[in-house]
XYZ file of C-alpha atoms in Angstrom:
700
model
C -3.750 6.987 -7.582
C -1.292 6.221 -10.398
C -4.175 6.701 -12.833
C -5.861 9.569 -11.034
C -4.886 12.193 -13.597
C -6.822 10.395 -16.326
C -9.837 9.334 -14.223
C -10.313 12.318 -11.912
C -13.990 13.102 -11.586
C -15.193 9.737 -12.880
C -18.140 8.166 -11.010
C -16.029 5.154 -10.074
C -13.288 7.327 -8.571
C -15.769 9.522 -6.701
C -17.433 6.434 -5.263
C -14.076 5.058 -4.127
C -13.107 8.384 -2.570
C -16.423 8.432 -0.746
C -15.808 4.972 0.676
C -12.295 5.983 1.742
C -13.600 9.101 3.443
C -16.183 7.050 5.319
C -13.556 4.510 6.370
C -11.275 7.101 7.904
C -13.938 8.610 10.158
C -13.085 6.148 12.946
C -9.684 6.836 14.497
C -8.041 3.958 16.340
C -7.726 4.144 20.125
C -4.565 3.268 22.019
C -6.218 0.066 23.221
C -7.011 -0.962 19.645
C -3.434 -0.305 18.572
C -2.051 -2.418 21.409
C -4.381 -5.276 20.498
C -3.277 -5.080 16.878
C 0.355 -5.166 18.008
C -0.162 -8.219 20.200
C -1.801 -10.115 17.345
C 0.981 -9.157 14.923
C 3.816 -9.936 17.325
C 2.271 -13.318 18.070
C 2.358 -14.068 14.358
C 5.988 -12.874 14.191
C 6.980 -15.424 16.816
C 5.181 -18.147 14.860
C 7.191 -17.206 11.759
C 10.553 -17.367 13.544
C 12.796 -20.291 12.606
C 14.122 -22.615 15.284
C 17.587 -21.046 14.962
C 16.159 -17.591 15.754
C 16.155 -16.115 12.247
C 13.348 -15.003 9.945
C 13.208 -15.439 6.177
C 10.149 -14.613 4.106
C 9.576 -15.330 0.443
C 10.998 -12.841 -2.040
C 8.336 -12.398 -4.717
C 9.431 -11.322 -8.184
C 8.617 -11.703 -11.872
C 8.481 -14.901 -13.897
C 11.941 -14.699 -15.495
C 13.816 -16.424 -12.673
C 11.455 -19.371 -12.725
C 11.749 -19.509 -16.517
C 15.539 -19.443 -16.178
C 15.353 -22.325 -13.713
C 13.774 -24.307 -16.557
C 16.517 -23.127 -18.942
C 19.250 -24.208 -16.509
C 17.875 -27.743 -16.267
C 17.892 -27.890 -20.073
C 21.394 -26.397 -20.355
C 23.079 -28.802 -17.937
C 20.933 -31.860 -18.671
C 18.910 -32.245 -15.477
C 15.431 -33.602 -16.273
C 12.393 -32.302 -14.423
C 9.931 -34.784 -12.981
C 6.174 -34.562 -13.736
C 5.410 -32.961 -10.375
C 7.946 -30.214 -11.033
C 6.673 -29.667 -14.572
C 3.111 -29.287 -13.330
C 4.108 -26.964 -10.471
C 6.274 -24.745 -12.664
C 3.641 -24.486 -15.401
C 0.870 -23.732 -12.933
C 2.806 -20.951 -11.205
C 3.981 -19.362 -14.462
C 0.449 -19.210 -15.823
C -0.775 -17.762 -12.523
C 1.438 -14.727 -13.163
C 0.109 -14.037 -16.668
C -1.651 -10.751 -17.395
C -5.118 -10.685 -18.930
C -3.685 -9.674 -22.320
C -1.436 -12.750 -22.387
C 1.785 -10.995 -21.414
C 3.956 -11.261 -18.330
C 5.142 -8.087 -16.615
C 7.809 -6.926 -14.192
C 5.327 -6.768 -11.340
C 1.641 -6.762 -10.412
C -0.242 -3.926 -12.034
C 2.382 -3.322 -14.708
C 1.836 -4.009 -18.376
C 3.601 -6.642 -20.397
C 7.376 -6.802 -20.768
C 8.560 -8.406 -23.990
C 11.662 -10.016 -22.455
C 9.768 -11.454 -19.497
C 7.005 -12.712 -21.782
C 9.444 -14.260 -24.258
C 11.412 -16.103 -21.564
C 8.232 -17.384 -19.939
C 6.748 -18.491 -23.271
C 9.935 -20.410 -24.101
C 10.016 -22.038 -20.658
C 6.401 -23.170 -20.968
C 7.065 -24.693 -24.396
C 10.065 -26.548 -22.946
C 7.758 -27.797 -20.180
C 5.499 -29.249 -22.859
C 2.677 -26.720 -23.060
C 1.174 -26.679 -26.547
C 1.496 -23.439 -28.528
C -2.179 -23.954 -29.388
C -3.157 -23.433 -25.755
C -5.236 -20.202 -25.696
C -2.954 -18.754 -23.008
C 0.075 -19.370 -25.205
C -1.697 -17.877 -28.206
C -2.387 -14.735 -26.191
C 1.262 -14.597 -25.108
C 2.395 -15.026 -28.697
C 0.224 -12.119 -29.831
C 1.700 -9.958 -27.079
C 5.291 -10.823 -28.039
C 4.776 -10.133 -31.745
C 2.987 -6.876 -31.010
C 5.969 -5.754 -28.884
C 8.513 -6.461 -31.646
C 9.276 -10.126 -30.934
C 12.793 -11.439 -30.281
C 14.719 -8.409 -31.639
C 13.044 -6.295 -28.938
C 14.330 -8.413 -26.049
C 17.034 -7.425 -23.569
C 20.602 -8.720 -23.756
C 20.262 -11.370 -21.043
C 17.214 -12.792 -22.811
C 19.183 -12.878 -26.056
C 21.923 -14.916 -24.362
C 19.379 -17.600 -23.487
C 17.803 -17.482 -26.946
C 21.197 -17.775 -28.661
C 22.197 -20.693 -26.423
C 19.272 -22.692 -27.857
C 19.905 -21.686 -31.485
C 16.817 -19.469 -31.615
C 18.788 -16.373 -32.655
C 22.393 -16.121 -33.873
C 25.147 -15.355 -31.373
C 25.944 -12.355 -33.579
C 22.825 -10.743 -32.066
C 24.590 -10.721 -28.675
C 27.421 -8.245 -27.986
C 30.841 -9.839 -27.519
C 32.222 -10.034 -23.997
C 35.945 -10.752 -24.359
C 37.308 -13.072 -21.694
C 40.423 -10.891 -21.535
C 38.401 -8.354 -19.540
C 39.319 -10.403 -16.462
C 42.980 -9.452 -16.976
C 42.534 -5.680 -16.962
C 44.027 -4.037 -13.848
C 42.036 -1.820 -11.496
C 43.928 1.235 -12.767
C 42.335 0.719 -16.181
C 38.995 2.572 -16.605
C 37.237 -0.612 -17.713
C 37.835 -3.491 -15.295
C 35.617 -5.902 -13.415
C 36.019 -4.041 -10.113
C 34.579 -0.867 -11.583
C 31.374 -2.829 -12.101
C 28.869 -3.027 -9.265
C 29.031 -6.184 -7.164
C 25.905 -7.667 -8.750
C 27.062 -6.881 -12.294
C 30.536 -8.280 -11.585
C 29.257 -11.535 -10.100
C 26.905 -11.959 -13.069
C 29.223 -10.902 -15.892
C 32.405 -12.803 -14.980
C 30.869 -16.213 -15.801
C 29.226 -14.648 -18.860
C 32.736 -14.063 -20.226
C 33.125 -17.836 -20.433
C 29.614 -18.399 -21.756
C 30.171 -15.809 -24.485
C 33.495 -17.445 -25.371
C 31.910 -20.886 -25.810
C 28.791 -19.670 -27.651
C 27.035 -22.886 -26.582
C 24.270 -24.591 -28.509
C 21.918 -26.609 -26.296
C 19.117 -28.974 -27.185
C 15.437 -28.154 -27.039
C 12.601 -30.707 -27.086
C 12.809 -30.716 -30.905
C 16.564 -31.352 -30.915
C 19.795 -29.382 -31.204
C 19.988 -27.042 -34.184
C 22.033 -23.943 -35.013
C 18.900 -22.425 -36.543
C 16.265 -23.989 -34.347
C 12.657 -23.453 -35.408
C 11.244 -24.063 -31.907
C 9.960 -20.466 -31.722
C 9.285 -19.874 -35.394
C 5.713 -18.899 -34.593
C 7.100 -15.685 -33.045
C 8.513 -14.473 -36.362
C 6.529 -12.609 -38.990
C 7.535 -11.274 -42.375
C 7.746 -7.807 -40.841
C 10.309 -8.833 -38.210
C 13.893 -9.265 -39.514
C 15.705 -12.384 -38.299
C 19.107 -10.863 -38.950
C 19.179 -8.030 -36.421
C 21.930 -6.119 -34.678
C 22.545 -5.815 -30.981
C 23.069 -2.088 -30.772
C 22.259 1.330 -32.164
C 24.003 2.073 -35.496
C 27.186 4.135 -35.147
C 25.819 6.833 -37.458
C 22.846 7.428 -35.164
C 25.110 7.525 -32.096
C 27.194 10.185 -33.823
C 24.125 12.302 -34.511
C 23.075 11.942 -30.857
C 26.538 12.825 -29.570
C 26.837 9.484 -27.768
C 30.644 9.322 -27.894
C 30.989 6.783 -25.080
C 28.569 4.524 -26.938
C 30.586 4.965 -30.133
C 33.780 3.986 -28.304
C 32.367 0.830 -26.734
C 30.495 -0.242 -29.869
C 33.608 0.231 -32.001
C 35.585 -1.779 -29.481
C 32.962 -4.527 -29.667
C 33.231 -4.601 -33.464
C 36.981 -4.939 -33.054
C 36.645 -7.827 -30.623
C 34.258 -9.564 -32.995
C 36.785 -9.185 -35.860
C 39.557 -10.597 -33.688
C 37.377 -13.477 -32.528
C 39.033 -15.877 -34.964
C 42.268 -15.459 -33.005
C 40.706 -16.046 -29.595
C 42.106 -19.544 -29.064
C 45.371 -17.800 -28.301
C 47.482 -18.339 -25.159
C 46.087 -15.062 -23.822
C 42.531 -16.349 -24.183
C 43.440 -19.598 -22.447
C 45.067 -17.650 -19.611
C 41.924 -15.550 -19.311
C 39.728 -18.632 -19.127
C 41.847 -20.147 -16.354
C 41.714 -16.891 -14.426
C 37.922 -16.693 -14.788
C 37.515 -20.278 -13.591
C 39.691 -19.581 -10.557
C 37.691 -16.413 -9.829
C 34.439 -18.374 -9.955
C 35.772 -21.131 -7.694
C 37.188 -18.607 -5.242
C 33.839 -16.823 -4.969
C 31.695 -19.854 -4.170
C 30.486 -20.109 -0.582
C 30.766 -23.371 1.331
C 26.979 -23.612 1.025
C 27.333 -23.594 -2.767
C 25.956 -20.093 -3.314
C 27.493 -17.311 -5.355
C 26.672 -13.797 -4.069
C 23.267 -14.960 -2.799
C 21.602 -13.836 -6.018
C 20.002 -15.836 -8.844
C 21.905 -14.659 -11.984
C 25.390 -15.502 -10.598
C 24.051 -18.850 -9.361
C 22.744 -19.723 -12.814
C 25.647 -18.342 -14.820
C 28.431 -19.886 -12.726
C 26.936 -23.379 -12.880
C 26.375 -22.974 -16.613
C 29.885 -21.616 -17.262
C 31.647 -24.366 -15.307
C 29.625 -27.044 -17.088
C 30.783 -25.571 -20.413
C 34.370 -25.823 -19.156
C 33.948 -29.547 -18.605
C 32.914 -29.742 -14.964
C 30.623 -32.729 -14.478
C 27.414 -32.570 -12.479
C 29.070 -34.906 -9.961
C 31.884 -32.442 -9.284
C 31.645 -31.132 -5.690
C 31.523 -27.525 -6.896
C 28.532 -28.150 -9.145
C 26.844 -30.448 -6.644
C 26.967 -27.659 -4.055
C 25.936 -25.068 -6.630
C 22.915 -27.048 -7.804
C 21.874 -27.669 -4.195
C 22.084 -23.912 -3.581
C 19.915 -23.234 -6.632
C 17.302 -25.641 -5.329
C 17.305 -23.803 -1.992
C 16.054 -20.739 -3.886
C 13.079 -22.728 -5.217
C 9.724 -22.946 -3.438
C 7.018 -25.513 -4.179
C 3.651 -25.308 -2.465
C -0.048 -25.020 -3.232
C 0.527 -21.985 -5.476
C 3.031 -23.835 -7.650
C 6.794 -24.038 -8.085
C 8.906 -20.908 -8.531
C 12.453 -19.622 -8.130
C 13.303 -16.633 -5.942
C 15.752 -14.006 -7.157
C 17.437 -13.941 -3.730
C 16.933 -14.929 -0.098
C 16.754 -12.400 2.726
C 17.630 -14.032 6.043
C 19.832 -11.290 7.546
C 17.658 -8.432 6.276
C 14.429 -9.985 7.520
C 15.942 -10.940 10.870
C 17.368 -7.466 11.513
C 14.146 -5.660 10.614
C 11.894 -8.085 12.488
C 14.134 -7.693 15.546
C 13.792 -3.909 15.345
C 10.018 -4.300 15.089
C 9.846 -6.516 18.172
C 12.027 -4.105 20.155
C 9.902 -1.128 19.081
C 6.720 -2.907 20.138
C 8.050 -4.479 23.354
C 6.694 -1.775 25.729
C 3.199 -2.385 24.321
C 3.248 -6.160 24.046
C 5.460 -7.201 26.940
C 7.407 -9.477 24.584
C 11.045 -9.549 25.657
C 13.792 -8.523 23.269
C 14.483 -11.117 20.563
C 17.719 -12.416 22.110
C 17.908 -15.581 20.005
C 17.592 -13.532 16.810
C 20.249 -11.102 18.027
C 22.622 -13.969 18.766
C 21.953 -15.301 15.264
C 22.743 -11.914 13.734
C 25.982 -11.517 15.662
C 27.023 -14.994 14.559
C 26.681 -13.803 10.949
C 29.061 -10.868 11.232
C 31.445 -10.999 8.271
C 34.778 -12.229 9.583
C 36.306 -13.163 6.234
C 39.350 -11.201 5.150
C 38.330 -11.787 1.539
C 35.636 -9.995 -0.390
C 35.522 -7.894 -3.552
C 35.175 -4.648 -1.574
C 38.721 -5.210 -0.277
C 40.239 -4.883 -3.765
C 39.735 -1.096 -3.699
C 39.837 -0.737 0.122
C 42.733 -3.070 1.049
C 43.537 -1.356 4.368
C 39.958 -1.225 5.652
C 39.353 -3.618 8.540
C 36.799 -6.381 8.097
C 33.319 -5.773 9.415
C 29.699 -5.584 8.396
C 26.842 -7.877 7.470
C 25.447 -9.352 4.279
C 21.879 -9.540 3.041
C 21.799 -13.318 2.906
C 22.707 -16.044 5.376
C 25.269 -17.794 3.178
C 27.255 -14.837 1.895
C 30.618 -13.789 3.289
C 32.112 -11.896 0.342
C 29.540 -9.172 -0.330
C 28.583 -7.280 2.844
C 26.529 -4.141 2.298
C 26.233 -0.969 4.339
C 22.415 -0.976 4.352
C 22.176 -4.350 6.075
C 25.052 -3.434 8.353
C 23.299 -0.277 9.553
C 20.057 -2.207 10.104
C 21.852 -4.854 12.166
C 23.607 -2.220 14.292
C 20.252 -0.622 15.114
C 18.712 -4.022 15.868
C 21.521 -4.817 18.301
C 21.356 -1.481 20.113
C 17.572 -1.527 20.392
C 17.588 -5.050 21.821
C 20.297 -4.331 24.401
C 21.945 -0.903 24.893
C 25.157 -2.617 25.999
C 25.730 -3.658 22.379
C 26.551 -0.007 21.661
C 30.047 -0.528 23.055
C 30.487 -4.072 21.739
C 33.259 -5.013 19.373
C 30.699 -6.189 16.824
C 29.011 -2.781 16.578
C 32.318 -0.936 16.590
C 33.754 -3.037 13.761
C 30.565 -2.663 11.731
C 30.479 1.123 12.178
C 34.133 1.473 11.236
C 33.544 -0.567 8.102
C 30.630 1.674 7.099
C 32.818 4.732 7.701
C 35.449 3.289 5.392
C 32.897 2.714 2.625
C 31.668 6.329 2.466
C 31.930 7.748 -1.052
C 33.707 10.907 -2.077
C 30.365 12.717 -2.478
C 29.444 12.046 1.160
C 26.849 9.361 0.480
C 26.933 5.587 0.355
C 26.120 3.035 -2.286
C 25.094 -0.420 -1.136
C 28.046 -2.759 -1.713
C 30.887 -0.807 -3.283
C 33.077 2.228 -2.724
C 33.062 5.121 -5.232
C 31.398 2.836 -7.755
C 30.171 5.603 -10.029
C 31.769 5.024 -13.448
C 28.529 5.749 -15.297
C 30.191 5.597 -18.711
C 30.174 1.815 -18.246
C 26.421 1.867 -18.829
C 27.245 2.684 -22.456
C 28.727 -0.780 -22.976
C 26.454 -2.433 -25.573
C 25.822 -5.364 -23.243
C 24.381 -2.977 -20.647
C 20.752 -2.263 -21.438
C 19.569 -2.026 -17.831
C 21.645 0.997 -16.694
C 22.633 -0.962 -13.601
C 26.379 -1.490 -13.889
C 27.179 0.985 -11.096
C 26.479 1.267 -7.366
C 26.606 5.020 -6.637
C 25.477 6.906 -3.541
C 21.723 6.882 -3.003
C 19.525 8.862 -0.579
C 17.711 5.854 0.886
C 20.878 4.015 1.904
C 22.523 7.216 3.129
C 19.431 8.084 5.158
C 19.512 4.748 6.980
C 23.187 5.150 7.768
C 22.858 8.600 9.315
C 19.939 7.217 11.341
C 22.251 4.458 12.562
C 25.063 6.916 13.332
C 22.648 9.283 15.061
C 21.375 6.451 17.247
C 24.924 5.503 18.167
C 25.927 9.071 19.030
C 22.782 9.622 21.103
C 23.790 6.860 23.508
C 21.322 4.921 25.598
C 20.799 4.021 29.250
C 24.228 5.205 30.312
C 26.149 3.631 27.440
C 28.046 5.975 25.155
C 30.736 5.868 22.516
C 34.358 6.783 23.011
C 35.213 10.281 21.810
C 37.314 9.162 18.853
C 34.602 7.046 17.251
C 31.911 9.602 18.048
C 33.916 12.355 16.358
C 34.371 10.197 13.268
C 30.659 9.428 13.124
C 29.775 13.102 13.520
C 32.157 14.238 10.765
C 30.908 11.493 8.458
C 27.279 12.409 9.157
C 27.877 16.038 8.248
C 29.278 15.006 4.869
C 26.316 12.694 4.352
C 23.809 15.412 5.247
C 25.432 17.763 2.743
C 25.019 15.050 0.112
C 21.351 14.548 1.040
C 20.536 18.251 1.007
C 22.103 18.466 -2.420
C 20.028 15.685 -3.966
C 16.606 16.591 -2.560
C 14.021 16.839 -5.329
C 12.326 20.147 -6.111
C 9.083 18.862 -4.591
C 10.836 18.066 -1.298
C 11.111 14.297 -1.739
C 14.075 11.963 -2.170
C 14.378 9.180 -4.730
C 14.405 5.561 -3.519
C 16.881 3.119 -5.050
C 15.993 -0.033 -3.110
C 12.349 0.640 -2.200
C 9.363 2.125 -4.035
C 10.155 4.883 -4.484
C 9.986 8.515 -3.411
C 7.970 7.436 -0.357
C 10.787 5.060 0.572
C 13.653 7.447 -0.079
C 11.953 10.351 1.675
C 10.987 8.283 4.709
C 14.496 6.866 5.109
C 16.063 10.308 4.918
C 13.602 11.849 7.378
C 14.223 9.057 9.893
C 17.921 9.806 9.604
C 17.733 13.604 9.737
C 15.641 13.425 12.927
C 18.838 12.961 14.940
C 20.335 16.172 13.549
C 17.203 18.343 13.466
C 16.795 21.143 16.011
C 14.069 23.677 15.249
C 14.595 25.463 18.586
C 18.042 26.613 17.528
C 16.606 28.676 14.658
C 15.463 31.454 16.983
C 18.966 31.577 18.422
C 20.595 31.824 15.017
C 22.614 28.684 15.683
C 24.178 27.734 12.415
C 23.229 27.743 8.756
C 23.630 23.962 8.609
C 20.743 23.325 10.985
C 18.639 25.905 9.172
C 19.152 23.961 5.952
C 18.188 20.714 7.670
C 15.004 22.244 9.098
C 14.064 23.642 5.701
C 14.655 20.297 3.990
C 12.642 18.439 6.628
C 9.760 20.904 6.377
C 9.570 20.547 2.600
C 9.736 16.754 2.761
C 7.133 16.545 5.530
C 4.712 18.746 3.634
C 5.180 16.631 0.528
C 4.427 13.441 2.469
C 1.382 14.941 4.163
C 0.029 16.042 0.786
C 0.327 12.464 -0.512
C -1.824 10.923 2.220
C -4.990 9.233 0.959
C -8.343 10.091 2.430
C -8.372 6.624 4.042
C -5.192 7.538 5.941
C -2.737 5.404 3.999
C 0.090 6.096 1.582
C 1.004 4.290 -1.600
C 3.204 4.622 -4.658
C 3.284 2.480 -7.768
C 6.244 1.123 -9.696
C 5.284 3.501 -12.503
C 6.977 6.388 -10.676
C 10.378 5.045 -11.748
C 9.430 5.787 -15.339
C 7.342 8.884 -14.650
C 8.422 11.080 -11.730
C 5.128 12.956 -11.906
C 3.595 9.865 -10.291
C 5.846 10.210 -7.234
C 3.899 9.335 -4.102
C 0.853 8.255 -6.125
C -0.615 4.791 -5.981
C -2.814 2.377 -4.118
C -2.025 2.505 -0.373
C -0.036 -0.381 1.089
C 0.751 -1.372 4.657
C 4.523 -1.137 4.257
C 4.544 2.258 2.540
C 2.031 3.660 5.030
C 4.241 2.421 7.860
C 7.364 4.026 6.357
C 5.719 7.426 6.165
C 4.101 7.163 9.594
C 7.486 6.376 11.167
C 9.123 9.253 9.329
C 6.518 11.842 10.345
C 6.357 10.615 13.962
C 9.806 12.135 14.418
C 8.435 15.616 13.731
C 4.703 15.561 14.541
C 2.750 14.935 17.711
C 1.197 11.453 17.928
C -2.145 13.229 18.242
C -1.648 15.076 14.956
C -4.434 14.233 12.523
C -2.003 12.997 9.872
C -0.457 10.514 12.301
C -3.821 9.463 13.710
C -5.179 8.722 10.249
C -2.039 6.820 9.258
C -2.197 4.688 12.396
C -5.921 4.071 11.911
C -5.274 2.898 8.357
C -2.808 0.285 9.651
C -5.168 -0.822 12.428
C -8.148 -1.027 10.098
C -6.363 -3.048 7.432
C -4.904 -5.761 9.624
C -6.237 -9.220 8.745
C -6.476 -12.357 10.857
C -4.029 -15.159 10.133
C -5.188 -18.612 11.132
C -6.982 -18.422 14.472
C -8.166 -15.286 16.225
C -4.904 -14.857 18.143
C -2.699 -14.082 15.133
C -2.835 -11.357 12.479
C -0.808 -9.666 9.755
C -1.452 -7.341 6.802
C -2.546 -8.262 3.248
C -0.035 -9.230 0.588
C 0.440 -6.054 -1.411
C 1.800 -4.602 -4.603
C 5.570 -4.729 -4.971
C 7.307 -2.145 -2.772
C 10.946 -3.243 -3.162
C 13.328 -2.510 -6.008
C 16.170 -4.512 -7.512
C 16.949 -2.445 -10.619
C 14.693 0.550 -11.296
C 12.702 -0.036 -14.448
C 13.867 -3.636 -14.751
C 13.485 -5.666 -11.546
C 10.972 -5.203 -8.751
C 10.286 -7.399 -5.744
C 8.121 -7.818 -2.694
C 9.644 -9.114 0.515
C 6.876 -11.115 2.125
C 7.530 -9.735 5.605
C 7.603 -6.040 4.625
C 3.840 -5.959 5.100
C 4.334 -7.314 8.620
C 7.350 -5.873 10.415
C 7.138 -2.306 9.109
C 3.575 -1.809 10.448
C 4.701 -3.289 13.787
C 7.541 -0.744 13.916
C 5.237 2.162 13.108
C 2.534 1.195 15.598
C 5.066 0.400 18.314
C 6.737 3.791 17.948
C 3.359 5.494 17.903
C 2.295 3.914 21.211
C 5.675 4.683 22.776
C 5.470 8.329 21.792
C 1.831 8.569 22.835
C 2.702 7.232 26.289
C 5.563 9.690 26.674
C 8.263 7.027 26.661
C 9.282 7.742 23.072
C 12.870 8.548 22.207
C 14.348 8.682 18.749
C 15.750 5.226 19.289
């Protein structure tokens, strides 16, 4: 669908549309749906760990695996032949036909991803004469070669002497000393940017020079084949000031001028102030390491913190680095497909969503609520009184849940809302538990001034920080987003609705209601002209719109319109109607829904793309709140999910095919696919469909 505008009317497209139309003639019966659910739930139980949790692979692009190779080179850890073969095999398996590597399946080449992967493969011993390397080299040169790479890629290149450190913007270590009242300080950065950039302050200070297979050289020729006479080796890291002035980019002028000043003062940076800054950075890094060895549960901080501490003289035998390296290895998978590094791990997220799926499908399958998983989730409630969020919210009581298992410092409201719903669905008595109350109060305290929620931080919307020359991914902030806000009002709505005789106390209910009204005002204000909502953490408008519709269902009352009951409800009904019509118009003739990653760069492709199981499930769940289960749109969506289930192993287990990426890390820069998205979201959708069809459906 992403290419439909250019191929509409072609014989190939017409043939495909004909096949889709033929496929959707058969609508699934209730018996078929229940059988599909039993097969899927059986597979879910097989996937469950012995401790009750679930954790699927997080698929992403080749850069993190390439950086795993860089890290071994930077800290002097040799790879054995089995690792070299596994890494090389997996990296080549991700290569596009034109020789490039992209940000995700179906996307074209990305020069930074291709450059990092090419360098990693050369370090692993692959000859540049290999035809696959020759194709990669052509792709890199065609895209502008090393000067066209992103800042993080340049840091790696400079650390091996492949480009000068002058091609990388300065990051003064003194940034760690700036107070929170100052506009530029580390706590105005998003959690992921902060955890990544703090160790980079040390790395940038040291300007390390590491060895490559051909030795250690300040002007290493290891990648000389990527240079041509048309590509200047002496290149700058930012737009010239004169061009910024013509464009009116005054924030960019300020930060670039400041960078030039820091570079000029660099000769004085062995001062007592610099040494104080380094000690403070080291202490910050040590204070933010988990007992498991992880930092923030995310690859870049893992890599950068180990690298930075090694530059400060920490030996590989030091307990901090031993734990850190062990944590890095826990991110690495090695199987028949090869060896690769994950960008993150998703134990809490997967366990919460799989638990919701099993609860939604329980009336159809007879499988009891996932009590062991619920106990595991409750055990992972954040009890630490530390955490970066507390710097700006010092009086807010501890609560909430993190995305990963070994993460106590970075809870996020999205995971917290998902866990609350998992607990309530599994056992209504959890509604009045201390765990749910603490989590809800923490979410309330993290609501932004605009009524919405970001993921990890409070009022983290200093967008001028994206003008810092080091920021070329526009991801230094964590502002309110519709998809996160939609999930939270769904959670609050579920709590306020009560269940099986359990209800909230009046004080908490009133707080949730007031908070929800502010959130709804935010959502109504950011609805797109076509009726959709943008998705920050899932692809893309299908995700955002579905999350919001699932949330608004608790506040939607069409019957009150005839009574003239309130302008607020009228606005909600209007917004829901527009969004529902947009979703219905995006349904494929085969009953499914899909959207490609391209929509982040071209909004005209919103809701367009090859159908996937997870995206079809999102939309089906959203529309089930407003349409009859016998509505043709719902019937076709359900039939798509039934028809596309595939057997897994023997005949008693089934799942859905591995699909295009449907999860987002940084729009336009990092995309992912959580392996279990294709499994638990269809279970949720089909379970809710059967429940509503049988008359036992409630919003929760």
